[in-house]
């Protein structure tokens, strides 16, 4: 029978376990209020997580193309985000096979390396290896102008210009694009520079279904004399952000700065295979040098600019290597064991030989003198 102190300790342990479980569940369903490609929020009282956001960018010195792929989960039936662009953009659906091919080309290579001394998993320490209504466009010359509105798959896309960030935020809200309350402040730098905007509202084909899985990619094309990837709106995010970016250009490219995130990591740099088919060479269209980058933003509020990429000092190639560590063996026997056993055997043999030699060198006592018997009388 348990005593009162034992019951109290068990109750405390149960409460701690339940608290930890609740914390983990809250972390898993916490909404993603932005992604690396612009601001995104779900409707009030719902959850939306962007668990994978990948973009491919192609730049030829005069124009830029961005193909974006988002994978989401949650309990929402629609959501919206906005993408600022430096010039007027055209929008179409992208080819999902592009990212499959990019992943294959940039996949890490596996190599084996051997270690001499046993590790924690080696013997003797281990055991082995184990759709919505369309609003009429405001009169030209107003603070917000709709230059295009189309439906692409699950996306309601509005292409806009604006001279007033507050009016832009109001138009978006009035037309079903639910975006962060602080959006007008975050849009101010783009309005001041005369940028335009692609606002996207997404909803599943079945109005009763919730969003989930990989969404159809969107393909944006616009003029640009510099390679820029809009990131400033991601400062509105409330959760850590992760960016995965494929860049196709004439040379290897790199971000000019971290813009408030961790140092970007290059996971692949090199020319795409000349004879490869599929959507990748069609998207590259002659720009055959591919640079793959990843970057984490633990504190999105520190994001202070857009990514601008520049040519690196050299077109040195790079590929991520995944190492498989194996213990060095000879004939199935660990080499370290041979190097330990052999000296021991040699020492033992030497000791035996030494003992034998010493014993063979011991002086042999002379035999006792032989005395002749006395003569017989």
JSON list of N, CA, C and O in Angstrom, two decimals, residues 4 45 110 123 175 191-192 239 268 353:
[
{"chain": "A", "resi": 4, "resn": "UNK", "atom": "N", "xyz": [1.10, 8.31, 1.85]},
{"chain": "A", "resi": 4, "resn": "UNK", "atom": "CA", "xyz": [0.69, 9.63, 1.35]},
{"chain": "A", "resi": 4, "resn": "UNK", "atom": "C", "xyz": [1.81, 10.34, 0.62]},
{"chain": "A", "resi": 4, "resn": "UNK", "atom": "O", "xyz": [1.60, 10.92, -0.44]},
{"chain": "A", "resi": 45, "resn": "UNK", "atom": "N", "xyz": [-8.28, 32.25, -35.01]},
{"chain": "A", "resi": 45, "resn": "UNK", "atom": "CA", "xyz": [-8.80, 31.05, -34.37]},
{"chain": "A", "resi": 45, "resn": "UNK", "atom": "C", "xyz": [-8.42, 29.76, -35.06]},
{"chain": "A", "resi": 45, "resn": "UNK", "atom": "O", "xyz": [-8.96, 28.71, -34.72]},
{"chain": "A", "resi": 110, "resn": "UNK", "atom": "N", "xyz": [27.48, 10.04, -50.42]},
{"chain": "A", "resi": 110, "resn": "UNK", "atom": "CA", "xyz": [27.88, 9.24, -49.27]},
{"chain": "A", "resi": 110, "resn": "UNK", "atom": "C", "xyz": [29.26, 8.67, -49.51]},
{"chain": "A", "resi": 110, "resn": "UNK", "atom": "O", "xyz": [29.53, 8.10, -50.57]},
{"chain": "A", "resi": 123, "resn": "UNK", "atom": "N", "xyz": [33.17, -2.78, -30.98]},
{"chain": "A", "resi": 123, "resn": "UNK", "atom": "CA", "xyz": [33.63, -3.68, -29.94]},
{"chain": "A", "resi": 123, "resn": "UNK", "atom": "C", "xyz": [34.97, -3.20, -29.42]},
{"chain": "A", "resi": 123, "resn": "UNK", "atom": "O", "xyz": [35.79, -2.72, -30.18]},
{"chain": "A", "resi": 175, "resn": "UNK", "atom": "N", "xyz": [-10.66, 42.54, -49.29]},
{"chain": "A", "resi": 175, "resn": "UNK", "atom": "CA", "xyz": [-10.83, 41.61, -50.40]},
{"chain": "A", "resi": 175, "resn": "UNK", "atom": "C", "xyz": [-10.44, 40.18, -50.04]},
{"chain": "A", "resi": 175, "resn": "UNK", "atom": "O", "xyz": [-10.14, 39.36, -50.90]},
{"chain": "A", "resi": 191, "resn": "UNK", "atom": "N", "xyz": [6.84, 50.47, -50.62]},
{"chain": "A", "resi": 191, "resn": "UNK", "atom": "CA", "xyz": [6.06, 51.57, -51.20]},
{"chain": "A", "resi": 191, "resn": "UNK", "atom": "C", "xyz": [6.97, 52.75, -51.52]},
{"chain": "A", "resi": 191, "resn": "UNK", "atom": "O", "xyz": [6.87, 53.37, -52.58]},
{"chain": "A", "resi": 192, "resn": "UNK", "atom": "N", "xyz": [7.91, 53.04, -50.62]},
{"chain": "A", "resi": 192, "resn": "UNK", "atom": "CA", "xyz": [8.84, 54.16, -50.84]},
{"chain": "A", "resi": 192, "resn": "UNK", "atom": "C", "xyz": [9.72, 53.93, -52.06]},
{"chain": "A", "resi": 192, "resn": "UNK", "atom": "O", "xyz": [10.12, 54.88, -52.75]},
{"chain": "A", "resi": 239, "resn": "UNK", "atom": "N", "xyz": [7.41, 32.59, -35.33]},
{"chain": "A", "resi": 239, "resn": "UNK", "atom": "CA", "xyz": [8.13, 31.34, -35.12]},
{"chain": "A", "resi": 239, "resn": "UNK", "atom": "C", "xyz": [9.40, 31.36, -35.95]},
{"chain": "A", "resi": 239, "resn": "UNK", "atom": "O", "xyz": [9.53, 32.12, -36.91]},
{"chain": "A", "resi": 268, "resn": "UNK", "atom": "N", "xyz": [25.34, 23.03, -52.07]},
{"chain": "A", "resi": 268, "resn": "UNK", "atom": "CA", "xyz": [25.75, 22.56, -53.40]},
{"chain": "A", "resi": 268, "resn": "UNK", "atom": "C", "xyz": [26.15, 23.76, -54.24]},
{"chain": "A", "resi": 268, "resn": "UNK", "atom": "O", "xyz": [25.54, 24.83, -54.16]},
{"chain": "A", "resi": 353, "resn": "UNK", "atom": "N", "xyz": [62.39, -16.61, -24.94]},
{"chain": "A", "resi": 353, "resn": "UNK", "atom": "CA", "xyz": [63.73, -16.81, -25.51]},
{"chain": "A", "resi": 353, "resn": "UNK", "atom": "C", "xyz": [64.80, -16.35, -24.55]},
{"chain": "A", "resi": 353, "resn": "UNK", "atom": "O", "xyz": [65.83, -17.02, -24.35]}
]
